[in-house]
mmCIF file with all atom_site columns, C-alpha atoms in Angstrom:
data_model
loop_
_atom_site.group_PDB
_atom_site.id
_atom_site.type_symbol
_atom_site.label_atom_id
_atom_site.label_alt_id
_atom_site.label_comp_id
_atom_site.label_asym_id
_atom_site.label_entity_id
_atom_site.label_seq_id
_atom_site.pdbx_PDB_ins_code
_atom_site.Cartn_x
_atom_site.Cartn_y
_atom_site.Cartn_z
_atom_site.occupancy
_atom_site.B_iso_or_equiv
_atom_site.pdbx_formal_charge
_atom_site.auth_seq_id
_atom_site.auth_comp_id
_atom_site.auth_asym_id
_atom_site.auth_atom_id
_atom_site.pdbx_PDB_model_num
ATOM 1   C CA . UNK A 1 1   ? 24.547 -95.463  -3.770  1.00 0.00 ? 24  UNK A CA 1
ATOM 2   C CA . UNK A 1 2   ? 24.436 -92.045  -5.435  1.00 0.00 ? 25  UNK A CA 1
ATOM 3   C CA . UNK A 1 3   ? 27.366 -90.318  -3.741  1.00 0.00 ? 26  UNK A CA 1
ATOM 4   C CA . UNK A 1 4   ? 27.362 -87.438  -6.208  1.00 0.00 ? 27  UNK A CA 1
ATOM 5   C CA . UNK A 1 5   ? 24.859 -85.389  -4.185  1.00 0.00 ? 28  UNK A CA 1
ATOM 6   C CA . UNK A 1 6   ? 27.224 -85.123  -1.244  1.00 0.00 ? 29  UNK A CA 1
ATOM 7   C CA . UNK A 1 7   ? 30.134 -84.246  -3.532  1.00 0.00 ? 30  UNK A CA 1
ATOM 8   C CA . UNK A 1 8   ? 28.171 -81.579  -5.373  1.00 0.00 ? 31  UNK A CA 1
ATOM 9   C CA . UNK A 1 9   ? 26.857 -79.948  -2.237  1.00 0.00 ? 32  UNK A CA 1
ATOM 10  C CA . UNK A 1 10  ? 30.411 -79.395  -1.039  1.00 0.00 ? 33  UNK A CA 1
ATOM 11  C CA . UNK A 1 11  ? 31.000 -76.833  -3.811  1.00 0.00 ? 34  UNK A CA 1
ATOM 12  C CA . UNK A 1 12  ? 29.696 -73.272  -3.287  1.00 0.00 ? 35  UNK A CA 1
ATOM 13  C CA . UNK A 1 13  ? 27.037 -72.050  -5.698  1.00 0.00 ? 36  UNK A CA 1
ATOM 14  C CA . UNK A 1 14  ? 27.017 -68.752  -7.574  1.00 0.00 ? 37  UNK A CA 1
ATOM 15  C CA . UNK A 1 15  ? 24.307 -66.201  -6.875  1.00 0.00 ? 38  UNK A CA 1
ATOM 16  C CA . UNK A 1 16  ? 23.462 -63.762  -9.711  1.00 0.00 ? 39  UNK A CA 1
ATOM 17  C CA . UNK A 1 17  ? 23.828 -66.245  -12.566 1.00 0.00 ? 40  UNK A CA 1
ATOM 18  C CA . UNK A 1 18  ? 23.352 -69.943  -12.016 1.00 0.00 ? 41  UNK A CA 1
ATOM 19  C CA . UNK A 1 19  ? 23.255 -73.148  -14.006 1.00 0.00 ? 42  UNK A CA 1
ATOM 20  C CA . UNK A 1 20  ? 20.773 -75.993  -14.125 1.00 0.00 ? 43  UNK A CA 1
ATOM 21  C CA . UNK A 1 21  ? 21.595 -79.448  -15.489 1.00 0.00 ? 44  UNK A CA 1
ATOM 22  C CA . UNK A 1 22  ? 19.173 -82.062  -16.790 1.00 0.00 ? 45  UNK A CA 1
ATOM 23  C CA . UNK A 1 23  ? 20.264 -85.649  -17.386 1.00 0.00 ? 46  UNK A CA 1
ATOM 24  C CA . UNK A 1 24  ? 18.643 -89.042  -17.789 1.00 0.00 ? 47  UNK A CA 1
ATOM 25  C CA . UNK A 1 25  ? 21.321 -91.248  -16.194 1.00 0.00 ? 48  UNK A CA 1
ATOM 26  C CA . UNK A 1 26  ? 20.003 -94.522  -17.693 1.00 0.00 ? 49  UNK A CA 1
ATOM 27  C CA . UNK A 1 27  ? 19.206 -96.182  -14.369 1.00 0.00 ? 50  UNK A CA 1
ATOM 28  C CA . UNK A 1 28  ? 22.748 -95.557  -13.187 1.00 0.00 ? 51  UNK A CA 1
ATOM 29  C CA . UNK A 1 29  ? 24.021 -98.584  -15.097 1.00 0.00 ? 52  UNK A CA 1
ATOM 30  C CA . UNK A 1 30  ? 27.448 -96.941  -15.181 1.00 0.00 ? 53  UNK A CA 1
ATOM 31  C CA . UNK A 1 31  ? 27.078 -94.937  -11.995 1.00 0.00 ? 54  UNK A CA 1
ATOM 32  C CA . UNK A 1 32  ? 30.781 -94.348  -11.372 1.00 0.00 ? 55  UNK A CA 1
ATOM 33  C CA . UNK A 1 33  ? 31.113 -92.674  -14.784 1.00 0.00 ? 56  UNK A CA 1
ATOM 34  C CA . UNK A 1 34  ? 27.981 -90.615  -14.161 1.00 0.00 ? 57  UNK A CA 1
ATOM 35  C CA . UNK A 1 35  ? 29.301 -89.429  -10.791 1.00 0.00 ? 58  UNK A CA 1
ATOM 36  C CA . UNK A 1 36  ? 32.660 -88.557  -12.309 1.00 0.00 ? 59  UNK A CA 1
ATOM 37  C CA . UNK A 1 37  ? 30.977 -86.490  -15.020 1.00 0.00 ? 60  UNK A CA 1
ATOM 38  C CA . UNK A 1 38  ? 28.681 -84.663  -12.612 1.00 0.00 ? 61  UNK A CA 1
ATOM 39  C CA . UNK A 1 39  ? 31.645 -83.613  -10.500 1.00 0.00 ? 62  UNK A CA 1
ATOM 40  C CA . UNK A 1 40  ? 33.777 -82.663  -13.517 1.00 0.00 ? 63  UNK A CA 1
ATOM 41  C CA . UNK A 1 41  ? 34.792 -79.100  -14.321 1.00 0.00 ? 64  UNK A CA 1
ATOM 42  C CA . UNK A 1 42  ? 32.003 -78.934  -16.920 1.00 0.00 ? 65  UNK A CA 1
ATOM 43  C CA . UNK A 1 43  ? 29.244 -79.421  -14.355 1.00 0.00 ? 66  UNK A CA 1
ATOM 44  C CA . UNK A 1 44  ? 30.770 -78.840  -10.944 1.00 0.00 ? 67  UNK A CA 1
ATOM 45  C CA . UNK A 1 45  ? 29.494 -75.278  -10.586 1.00 0.00 ? 68  UNK A CA 1
ATOM 46  C CA . UNK A 1 46  ? 25.846 -75.928  -11.440 1.00 0.00 ? 69  UNK A CA 1
ATOM 47  C CA . UNK A 1 47  ? 23.381 -75.105  -8.673  1.00 0.00 ? 70  UNK A CA 1
ATOM 48  C CA . UNK A 1 48  ? 20.424 -77.313  -9.625  1.00 0.00 ? 71  UNK A CA 1
ATOM 49  C CA . UNK A 1 49  ? 20.293 -80.804  -11.132 1.00 0.00 ? 72  UNK A CA 1
ATOM 50  C CA . UNK A 1 50  ? 17.216 -82.519  -12.572 1.00 0.00 ? 73  UNK A CA 1
ATOM 51  C CA . UNK A 1 51  ? 17.978 -86.222  -12.971 1.00 0.00 ? 74  UNK A CA 1
ATOM 52  C CA . UNK A 1 52  ? 15.830 -88.974  -14.441 1.00 0.00 ? 75  UNK A CA 1
ATOM 53  C CA . UNK A 1 53  ? 15.959 -92.775  -14.176 1.00 0.00 ? 76  UNK A CA 1
ATOM 54  C CA . UNK A 1 54  ? 17.512 -92.725  -10.726 1.00 0.00 ? 77  UNK A CA 1
ATOM 55  C CA . UNK A 1 55  ? 16.857 -96.057  -9.002  1.00 0.00 ? 78  UNK A CA 1
ATOM 56  C CA . UNK A 1 56  ? 15.751 -96.322  -5.381  1.00 0.00 ? 79  UNK A CA 1
ATOM 57  C CA . UNK A 1 57  ? 19.044 -97.735  -4.114  1.00 0.00 ? 80  UNK A CA 1
ATOM 58  C CA . UNK A 1 58  ? 20.897 -94.784  -5.686  1.00 0.00 ? 81  UNK A CA 1
ATOM 59  C CA . UNK A 1 59  ? 18.989 -92.053  -3.850  1.00 0.00 ? 82  UNK A CA 1
ATOM 60  C CA . UNK A 1 60  ? 21.116 -91.618  -0.733  1.00 0.00 ? 83  UNK A CA 1
ATOM 61  C CA . UNK A 1 61  ? 22.021 -87.938  -0.393  1.00 0.00 ? 84  UNK A CA 1
ATOM 62  C CA . UNK A 1 62  ? 19.660 -86.735  -3.131  1.00 0.00 ? 85  UNK A CA 1
ATOM 63  C CA . UNK A 1 63  ? 17.817 -83.544  -2.151  1.00 0.00 ? 86  UNK A CA 1
ATOM 64  C CA . UNK A 1 64  ? 14.425 -84.807  -3.327  1.00 0.00 ? 87  UNK A CA 1
ATOM 65  C CA . UNK A 1 65  ? 13.007 -87.616  -5.445  1.00 0.00 ? 88  UNK A CA 1
ATOM 66  C CA . UNK A 1 66  ? 9.632  -88.786  -6.723  1.00 0.00 ? 89  UNK A CA 1
ATOM 67  C CA . UNK A 1 67  ? 9.488  -92.063  -8.580  1.00 0.00 ? 90  UNK A CA 1
ATOM 68  C CA . UNK A 1 68  ? 12.698 -92.179  -10.603 1.00 0.00 ? 91  UNK A CA 1
ATOM 69  C CA . UNK A 1 69  ? 12.961 -88.402  -11.004 1.00 0.00 ? 92  UNK A CA 1
ATOM 70  C CA . UNK A 1 70  ? 15.367 -86.642  -8.659  1.00 0.00 ? 93  UNK A CA 1
ATOM 71  C CA . UNK A 1 71  ? 16.448 -83.106  -7.822  1.00 0.00 ? 94  UNK A CA 1
ATOM 72  C CA . UNK A 1 72  ? 19.819 -82.171  -6.374  1.00 0.00 ? 95  UNK A CA 1
ATOM 73  C CA . UNK A 1 73  ? 20.179 -78.623  -5.106  1.00 0.00 ? 96  UNK A CA 1
ATOM 74  C CA . UNK A 1 74  ? 23.056 -76.705  -3.596  1.00 0.00 ? 97  UNK A CA 1
ATOM 75  C CA . UNK A 1 75  ? 20.441 -74.301  -2.317  1.00 0.00 ? 98  UNK A CA 1
ATOM 76  C CA . UNK A 1 76  ? 18.024 -74.848  0.526   1.00 0.00 ? 99  UNK A CA 1
ATOM 77  C CA . UNK A 1 77  ? 14.746 -76.501  -0.442  1.00 0.00 ? 100 UNK A CA 1
ATOM 78  C CA . UNK A 1 78  ? 11.830 -75.031  1.465   1.00 0.00 ? 101 UNK A CA 1
ATOM 79  C CA . UNK A 1 79  ? 9.140  -77.151  -0.184  1.00 0.00 ? 102 UNK A CA 1
ATOM 80  C CA . UNK A 1 80  ? 9.117  -80.335  -2.244  1.00 0.00 ? 103 UNK A CA 1
ATOM 81  C CA . UNK A 1 81  ? 6.653  -82.850  -3.574  1.00 0.00 ? 104 UNK A CA 1
ATOM 82  C CA . UNK A 1 82  ? 5.400  -84.668  -6.638  1.00 0.00 ? 105 UNK A CA 1
ATOM 83  C CA . UNK A 1 83  ? 2.724  -84.174  -9.259  1.00 0.00 ? 106 UNK A CA 1
ATOM 84  C CA . UNK A 1 84  ? 0.735  -87.036  -10.772 1.00 0.00 ? 107 UNK A CA 1
ATOM 85  C CA . UNK A 1 85  ? 1.180  -86.609  -14.514 1.00 0.00 ? 108 UNK A CA 1
ATOM 86  C CA . UNK A 1 86  ? -0.590 -89.749  -15.726 1.00 0.00 ? 109 UNK A CA 1
ATOM 87  C CA . UNK A 1 87  ? -3.374 -91.221  -13.566 1.00 0.00 ? 110 UNK A CA 1
ATOM 88  C CA . UNK A 1 88  ? -3.636 -94.317  -15.771 1.00 0.00 ? 111 UNK A CA 1
ATOM 89  C CA . UNK A 1 89  ? -0.012 -95.373  -15.279 1.00 0.00 ? 112 UNK A CA 1
ATOM 90  C CA . UNK A 1 90  ? 0.754  -93.673  -11.973 1.00 0.00 ? 113 UNK A CA 1
ATOM 91  C CA . UNK A 1 91  ? 3.639  -91.706  -13.505 1.00 0.00 ? 114 UNK A CA 1
ATOM 92  C CA . UNK A 1 92  ? 4.769  -88.784  -11.348 1.00 0.00 ? 115 UNK A CA 1
ATOM 93  C CA . UNK A 1 93  ? 7.235  -85.900  -11.608 1.00 0.00 ? 116 UNK A CA 1
ATOM 94  C CA . UNK A 1 94  ? 9.351  -84.388  -8.835  1.00 0.00 ? 117 UNK A CA 1
ATOM 95  C CA . UNK A 1 95  ? 9.195  -80.718  -7.906  1.00 0.00 ? 118 UNK A CA 1
ATOM 96  C CA . UNK A 1 96  ? 10.913 -78.529  -5.347  1.00 0.00 ? 119 UNK A CA 1
ATOM 97  C CA . UNK A 1 97  ? 11.169 -74.876  -4.325  1.00 0.00 ? 120 UNK A CA 1
ATOM 98  C CA . UNK A 1 98  ? 14.842 -73.896  -4.086  1.00 0.00 ? 121 UNK A CA 1
ATOM 99  C CA . UNK A 1 99  ? 15.897 -70.668  -2.382  1.00 0.00 ? 122 UNK A CA 1
ATOM 100 C CA . UNK A 1 100 ? 18.793 -68.929  -4.142  1.00 0.00 ? 123 UNK A CA 1
ATOM 101 C CA . UNK A 1 101 ? 21.520 -67.050  -2.219  1.00 0.00 ? 124 UNK A CA 1
ATOM 102 C CA . UNK A 1 102 ? 19.708 -63.748  -2.872  1.00 0.00 ? 125 UNK A CA 1
ATOM 103 C CA . UNK A 1 103 ? 16.495 -65.125  -1.372  1.00 0.00 ? 126 UNK A CA 1
ATOM 104 C CA . UNK A 1 104 ? 14.613 -65.797  -4.616  1.00 0.00 ? 127 UNK A CA 1
ATOM 105 C CA . UNK A 1 105 ? 12.467 -68.925  -4.600  1.00 0.00 ? 128 UNK A CA 1
ATOM 106 C CA . UNK A 1 106 ? 12.736 -70.927  -7.820  1.00 0.00 ? 129 UNK A CA 1
ATOM 107 C CA . UNK A 1 107 ? 10.390 -73.810  -8.585  1.00 0.00 ? 130 UNK A CA 1
ATOM 108 C CA . UNK A 1 108 ? 12.065 -76.691  -10.442 1.00 0.00 ? 131 UNK A CA 1
ATOM 109 C CA . UNK A 1 109 ? 10.426 -79.763  -11.951 1.00 0.00 ? 132 UNK A CA 1
ATOM 110 C CA . UNK A 1 110 ? 12.295 -82.926  -12.932 1.00 0.00 ? 133 UNK A CA 1
ATOM 111 C CA . UNK A 1 111 ? 10.188 -85.126  -15.186 1.00 0.00 ? 134 UNK A CA 1
ATOM 112 C CA . UNK A 1 112 ? 10.357 -88.129  -17.459 1.00 0.00 ? 135 UNK A CA 1
ATOM 113 C CA . UNK A 1 113 ? 7.366  -88.327  -19.779 1.00 0.00 ? 136 UNK A CA 1
ATOM 114 C CA . UNK A 1 114 ? 6.031  -91.573  -21.236 1.00 0.00 ? 137 UNK A CA 1
ATOM 115 C CA . UNK A 1 115 ? 8.082  -93.169  -23.994 1.00 0.00 ? 138 UNK A CA 1
ATOM 116 C CA . UNK A 1 116 ? 5.579  -95.571  -25.532 1.00 0.00 ? 139 UNK A CA 1
ATOM 117 C CA . UNK A 1 117 ? 2.296  -97.435  -25.244 1.00 0.00 ? 140 UNK A CA 1
ATOM 118 C CA . UNK A 1 118 ? 2.887  -101.061 -26.108 1.00 0.00 ? 141 UNK A CA 1
ATOM 119 C CA . UNK A 1 119 ? 5.420  -100.861 -28.917 1.00 0.00 ? 142 UNK A CA 1
ATOM 120 C CA . UNK A 1 120 ? 4.326  -97.458  -30.182 1.00 0.00 ? 143 UNK A CA 1
ATOM 121 C CA . UNK A 1 121 ? 6.586  -94.527  -29.186 1.00 0.00 ? 144 UNK A CA 1
ATOM 122 C CA . UNK A 1 122 ? 4.666  -92.006  -31.290 1.00 0.00 ? 145 UNK A CA 1
ATOM 123 C CA . UNK A 1 123 ? 2.201  -90.887  -28.623 1.00 0.00 ? 146 UNK A CA 1
ATOM 124 C CA . UNK A 1 124 ? 2.412  -87.075  -28.636 1.00 0.00 ? 147 UNK A CA 1
ATOM 125 C CA . UNK A 1 125 ? -1.145 -86.758  -27.272 1.00 0.00 ? 148 UNK A CA 1
ATOM 126 C CA . UNK A 1 126 ? -0.198 -88.723  -24.146 1.00 0.00 ? 149 UNK A CA 1
ATOM 127 C CA . UNK A 1 127 ? 2.963  -86.728  -23.516 1.00 0.00 ? 150 UNK A CA 1
ATOM 128 C CA . UNK A 1 128 ? 1.130  -83.447  -24.113 1.00 0.00 ? 151 UNK A CA 1
ATOM 129 C CA . UNK A 1 129 ? -1.471 -84.398  -21.505 1.00 0.00 ? 152 UNK A CA 1
ATOM 130 C CA . UNK A 1 130 ? 1.322  -85.280  -19.066 1.00 0.00 ? 153 UNK A CA 1
ATOM 131 C CA . UNK A 1 131 ? 3.046  -81.947  -19.671 1.00 0.00 ? 154 UNK A CA 1
ATOM 132 C CA . UNK A 1 132 ? -0.253 -80.134  -19.221 1.00 0.00 ? 155 UNK A CA 1
ATOM 133 C CA . UNK A 1 133 ? -0.574 -81.718  -15.774 1.00 0.00 ? 156 UNK A CA 1
ATOM 134 C CA . UNK A 1 134 ? 2.853  -80.325  -14.843 1.00 0.00 ? 157 UNK A CA 1
ATOM 135 C CA . UNK A 1 135 ? 2.081  -76.846  -16.166 1.00 0.00 ? 158 UNK A CA 1
ATOM 136 C CA . UNK A 1 136 ? -1.312 -76.784  -14.445 1.00 0.00 ? 159 UNK A CA 1
ATOM 137 C CA . UNK A 1 137 ? 0.458  -77.672  -11.201 1.00 0.00 ? 160 UNK A CA 1
ATOM 138 C CA . UNK A 1 138 ? 2.923  -74.817  -11.781 1.00 0.00 ? 161 UNK A CA 1
ATOM 139 C CA . UNK A 1 139 ? 0.272  -72.204  -12.641 1.00 0.00 ? 162 UNK A CA 1
ATOM 140 C CA . UNK A 1 140 ? -0.210 -70.913  -9.064  1.00 0.00 ? 163 UNK A CA 1
ATOM 141 C CA . UNK A 1 141 ? 3.545  -70.355  -8.615  1.00 0.00 ? 164 UNK A CA 1
ATOM 142 C CA . UNK A 1 142 ? 4.408  -66.671  -8.270  1.00 0.00 ? 165 UNK A CA 1
ATOM 143 C CA . UNK A 1 143 ? 8.059  -66.719  -9.258  1.00 0.00 ? 166 UNK A CA 1
ATOM 144 C CA . UNK A 1 144 ? 10.604 -68.265  -11.629 1.00 0.00 ? 167 UNK A CA 1
ATOM 145 C CA . UNK A 1 145 ? 9.994  -71.821  -12.845 1.00 0.00 ? 168 UNK A CA 1
ATOM 146 C CA . UNK A 1 146 ? 12.246 -74.441  -14.455 1.00 0.00 ? 169 UNK A CA 1
ATOM 147 C CA . UNK A 1 147 ? 10.765 -77.469  -16.227 1.00 0.00 ? 170 UNK A CA 1
ATOM 148 C CA . UNK A 1 148 ? 13.533 -79.903  -17.140 1.00 0.00 ? 171 UNK A CA 1
ATOM 149 C CA . UNK A 1 149 ? 13.895 -83.522  -18.067 1.00 0.00 ? 172 UNK A CA 1
ATOM 150 C CA . UNK A 1 150 ? 13.404 -86.256  -20.612 1.00 0.00 ? 173 UNK A CA 1
ATOM 151 C CA . UNK A 1 151 ? 10.247 -85.255  -22.490 1.00 0.00 ? 174 UNK A CA 1
ATOM 152 C CA . UNK A 1 152 ? 10.575 -88.180  -24.946 1.00 0.00 ? 175 UNK A CA 1
ATOM 153 C CA . UNK A 1 153 ? 9.852  -85.992  -27.975 1.00 0.00 ? 176 UNK A CA 1
ATOM 154 C CA . UNK A 1 154 ? 10.743 -88.874  -30.268 1.00 0.00 ? 177 UNK A CA 1
ATOM 155 C CA . UNK A 1 155 ? 12.175 -87.811  -33.626 1.00 0.00 ? 178 UNK A CA 1
ATOM 156 C CA . UNK A 1 156 ? 14.256 -90.809  -34.765 1.00 0.00 ? 179 UNK A CA 1
ATOM 157 C CA . UNK A 1 157 ? 17.788 -89.536  -35.390 1.00 0.00 ? 180 UNK A CA 1
ATOM 158 C CA . UNK A 1 158 ? 16.624 -86.042  -36.268 1.00 0.00 ? 181 UNK A CA 1
ATOM 159 C CA . UNK A 1 159 ? 17.705 -83.090  -34.169 1.00 0.00 ? 182 UNK A CA 1
ATOM 160 C CA . UNK A 1 160 ? 15.404 -80.814  -32.349 1.00 0.00 ? 183 UNK A CA 1
ATOM 161 C CA . UNK A 1 161 ? 11.854 -82.037  -32.867 1.00 0.00 ? 184 UNK A CA 1
ATOM 162 C CA . UNK A 1 162 ? 10.511 -78.595  -32.077 1.00 0.00 ? 185 UNK A CA 1
ATOM 163 C CA . UNK A 1 163 ? 7.201  -79.360  -33.767 1.00 0.00 ? 186 UNK A CA 1
ATOM 164 C CA . UNK A 1 164 ? 6.184  -81.630  -30.880 1.00 0.00 ? 187 UNK A CA 1
ATOM 165 C CA . UNK A 1 165 ? 2.778  -80.523  -29.524 1.00 0.00 ? 188 UNK A CA 1
ATOM 166 C CA . UNK A 1 166 ? 3.987  -80.472  -25.919 1.00 0.00 ? 189 UNK A CA 1
ATOM 167 C CA . UNK A 1 167 ? 6.682  -77.935  -26.866 1.00 0.00 ? 190 UNK A CA 1
ATOM 168 C CA . UNK A 1 168 ? 4.045  -75.723  -28.472 1.00 0.00 ? 191 UNK A CA 1
ATOM 169 C CA . UNK A 1 169 ? 2.073  -76.020  -25.243 1.00 0.00 ? 192 UNK A CA 1
ATOM 170 C CA . UNK A 1 170 ? 5.079  -74.864  -23.216 1.00 0.00 ? 193 UNK A CA 1
ATOM 171 C CA . UNK A 1 171 ? 5.572  -71.835  -25.456 1.00 0.00 ? 194 UNK A CA 1
ATOM 172 C CA . UNK A 1 172 ? 1.865  -71.025  -25.316 1.00 0.00 ? 195 UNK A CA 1
ATOM 173 C CA . UNK A 1 173 ? 2.016  -71.069  -21.518 1.00 0.00 ? 196 UNK A CA 1
ATOM 174 C CA . UNK A 1 174 ? 4.893  -68.573  -21.483 1.00 0.00 ? 197 UNK A CA 1
ATOM 175 C CA . UNK A 1 175 ? 7.941  -70.853  -21.181 1.00 0.00 ? 198 UNK A CA 1
ATOM 176 C CA . UNK A 1 176 ? 11.223 -70.375  -23.057 1.00 0.00 ? 199 UNK A CA 1
ATOM 177 C CA . UNK A 1 177 ? 13.401 -73.141  -24.496 1.00 0.00 ? 200 UNK A CA 1
ATOM 178 C CA . UNK A 1 178 ? 16.709 -72.359  -22.774 1.00 0.00 ? 201 UNK A CA 1
ATOM 179 C CA . UNK A 1 179 ? 18.854 -74.187  -25.332 1.00 0.00 ? 202 UNK A CA 1
ATOM 180 C CA . UNK A 1 180 ? 17.144 -72.675  -28.372 1.00 0.00 ? 203 UNK A CA 1
ATOM 181 C CA . UNK A 1 181 ? 17.437 -69.216  -26.808 1.00 0.00 ? 204 UNK A CA 1
ATOM 182 C CA . UNK A 1 182 ? 21.194 -69.830  -26.642 1.00 0.00 ? 205 UNK A CA 1
ATOM 183 C CA . UNK A 1 183 ? 21.341 -71.140  -30.248 1.00 0.00 ? 206 UNK A CA 1
ATOM 184 C CA . UNK A 1 184 ? 22.269 -74.645  -29.095 1.00 0.00 ? 207 UNK A CA 1
ATOM 185 C CA . UNK A 1 185 ? 20.937 -77.612  -31.088 1.00 0.00 ? 208 UNK A CA 1
ATOM 186 C CA . UNK A 1 186 ? 21.828 -81.248  -30.529 1.00 0.00 ? 209 UNK A CA 1
ATOM 187 C CA . UNK A 1 187 ? 20.547 -84.788  -30.446 1.00 0.00 ? 210 UNK A CA 1
ATOM 188 C CA . UNK A 1 188 ? 20.507 -85.828  -26.810 1.00 0.00 ? 211 UNK A CA 1
ATOM 189 C CA . UNK A 1 189 ? 19.818 -89.508  -27.509 1.00 0.00 ? 212 UNK A CA 1
ATOM 190 C CA . UNK A 1 190 ? 21.569 -91.404  -30.289 1.00 0.00 ? 213 UNK A CA 1
ATOM 191 C CA . UNK A 1 191 ? 18.471 -93.249  -31.552 1.00 0.00 ? 214 UNK A CA 1
ATOM 192 C CA . UNK A 1 192 ? 15.414 -91.082  -30.901 1.00 0.00 ? 215 UNK A CA 1
ATOM 193 C CA . UNK A 1 193 ? 16.936 -87.622  -31.359 1.00 0.00 ? 216 UNK A CA 1
ATOM 194 C CA . UNK A 1 194 ? 16.314 -84.621  -29.131 1.00 0.00 ? 217 UNK A CA 1
ATOM 195 C CA . UNK A 1 195 ? 14.293 -85.738  -26.130 1.00 0.00 ? 218 UNK A CA 1
ATOM 196 C CA . UNK A 1 196 ? 15.868 -83.793  -23.238 1.00 0.00 ? 219 UNK A CA 1
ATOM 197 C CA . UNK A 1 197 ? 14.926 -80.178  -22.606 1.00 0.00 ? 220 UNK A CA 1
ATOM 198 C CA . UNK A 1 198 ? 15.162 -77.266  -20.198 1.00 0.00 ? 221 UNK A CA 1
ATOM 199 C CA . UNK A 1 199 ? 12.332 -74.725  -20.319 1.00 0.00 ? 222 UNK A CA 1
ATOM 200 C CA . UNK A 1 200 ? 12.134 -71.669  -18.080 1.00 0.00 ? 223 UNK A CA 1
ATOM 201 C CA . UNK A 1 201 ? 9.661  -68.993  -17.091 1.00 0.00 ? 224 UNK A CA 1
ATOM 202 C CA . UNK A 1 202 ? 10.624 -65.783  -15.327 1.00 0.00 ? 225 UNK A CA 1
ATOM 203 C CA . UNK A 1 203 ? 14.325 -66.386  -16.010 1.00 0.00 ? 226 UNK A CA 1
ATOM 204 C CA . UNK A 1 204 ? 16.648 -65.270  -18.815 1.00 0.00 ? 227 UNK A CA 1
ATOM 205 C CA . UNK A 1 205 ? 18.810 -67.898  -20.574 1.00 0.00 ? 228 UNK A CA 1
ATOM 206 C CA . UNK A 1 206 ? 22.417 -66.704  -20.917 1.00 0.00 ? 229 UNK A CA 1
ATOM 207 C CA . UNK A 1 207 ? 24.122 -69.735  -22.442 1.00 0.00 ? 230 UNK A CA 1
ATOM 208 C CA . UNK A 1 208 ? 23.691 -73.471  -22.823 1.00 0.00 ? 231 UNK A CA 1
ATOM 209 C CA . UNK A 1 209 ? 25.703 -76.616  -23.427 1.00 0.00 ? 232 UNK A CA 1
ATOM 210 C CA . UNK A 1 210 ? 24.927 -80.011  -24.897 1.00 0.00 ? 233 UNK A CA 1
ATOM 211 C CA . UNK A 1 211 ? 27.262 -82.373  -23.101 1.00 0.00 ? 234 UNK A CA 1
ATOM 212 C CA . UNK A 1 212 ? 28.470 -85.966  -23.196 1.00 0.00 ? 235 UNK A CA 1
ATOM 213 C CA . UNK A 1 213 ? 26.923 -89.409  -22.810 1.00 0.00 ? 236 UNK A CA 1
ATOM 214 C CA . UNK A 1 214 ? 29.452 -90.275  -20.073 1.00 0.00 ? 237 UNK A CA 1
ATOM 215 C CA . UNK A 1 215 ? 27.921 -93.478  -18.758 1.00 0.00 ? 238 UNK A CA 1
ATOM 216 C CA . UNK A 1 216 ? 24.359 -92.917  -19.989 1.00 0.00 ? 239 UNK A CA 1
ATOM 217 C CA . UNK A 1 217 ? 22.486 -93.332  -23.257 1.00 0.00 ? 240 UNK A CA 1
ATOM 218 C CA . UNK A 1 218 ? 21.485 -89.660  -22.993 1.00 0.00 ? 241 UNK A CA 1
ATOM 219 C CA . UNK A 1 219 ? 23.688 -86.587  -23.156 1.00 0.00 ? 242 UNK A CA 1
ATOM 220 C CA . UNK A 1 220 ? 23.431 -84.135  -20.295 1.00 0.00 ? 243 UNK A CA 1
ATOM 221 C CA . UNK A 1 221 ? 22.299 -80.604  -21.056 1.00 0.00 ? 244 UNK A CA 1
ATOM 222 C CA . UNK A 1 222 ? 23.041 -77.454  -19.092 1.00 0.00 ? 245 UNK A CA 1
ATOM 223 C CA . UNK A 1 223 ? 21.622 -73.926  -19.160 1.00 0.00 ? 246 UNK A CA 1
ATOM 224 C CA . UNK A 1 224 ? 23.035 -70.855  -17.468 1.00 0.00 ? 247 UNK A CA 1
ATOM 225 C CA . UNK A 1 225 ? 20.278 -68.523  -16.355 1.00 0.00 ? 248 UNK A CA 1
ATOM 226 C CA . UNK A 1 226 ? 20.094 -64.988  -15.090 1.00 0.00 ? 249 UNK A CA 1
ATOM 227 C CA . UNK A 1 227 ? 17.974 -63.762  -12.196 1.00 0.00 ? 250 UNK A CA 1
ATOM 228 C CA . UNK A 1 228 ? 14.258 -63.455  -12.109 1.00 0.00 ? 251 UNK A CA 1
ATOM 229 C CA . UNK A 1 229 ? 12.463 -61.542  -14.846 1.00 0.00 ? 252 UNK A CA 1
ATOM 230 C CA . UNK A 1 230 ? 9.948  -59.220  -13.208 1.00 0.00 ? 253 UNK A CA 1
#
């Protein structure tokens, strides 16, 4: 059972600046270590968490989940749902509207894009189509947006595969890479390189951190953001 949600919600959240964390927890294979890390001093003050590969029996206390993508929020969620990103496979992504302490509604997506077809992980066209489905879903939103998760931008050991077509699509649609804006580069997965990202729209990145594996085969990433950009 994922007890971390209840532990996290017990800590008050900041208002003017806030942090969002994205982490693929590797199906919670080492859940106790994951929970310990998420409640550590490094992450304990974050307001929003986008988690991937969360299994059904680990969802107790999670604010919202769709498939294996979950969102934990210290803020009230006024709406939540899922978006179908790949009709052929049934893959979905979780989304929620979180209301910050100052009353601003922030849309957050937690997503895990396709890794491979058969044995082939080099499928940028598939992942770009999946990301386009998320961005099309977000288009009507009148307010700040966070798109975070495991995008599977496979690069094989090499850091920061920023040439991936889906990343170009995000930039074209007005989203900012929160880690790049903070001059943070890192491999988030020890075999396939940088696959985990936080992109924002209508928010200003202040700082970012590339964290630890701590019970997963992915590092967590965190971005500190400043209020809505009008």
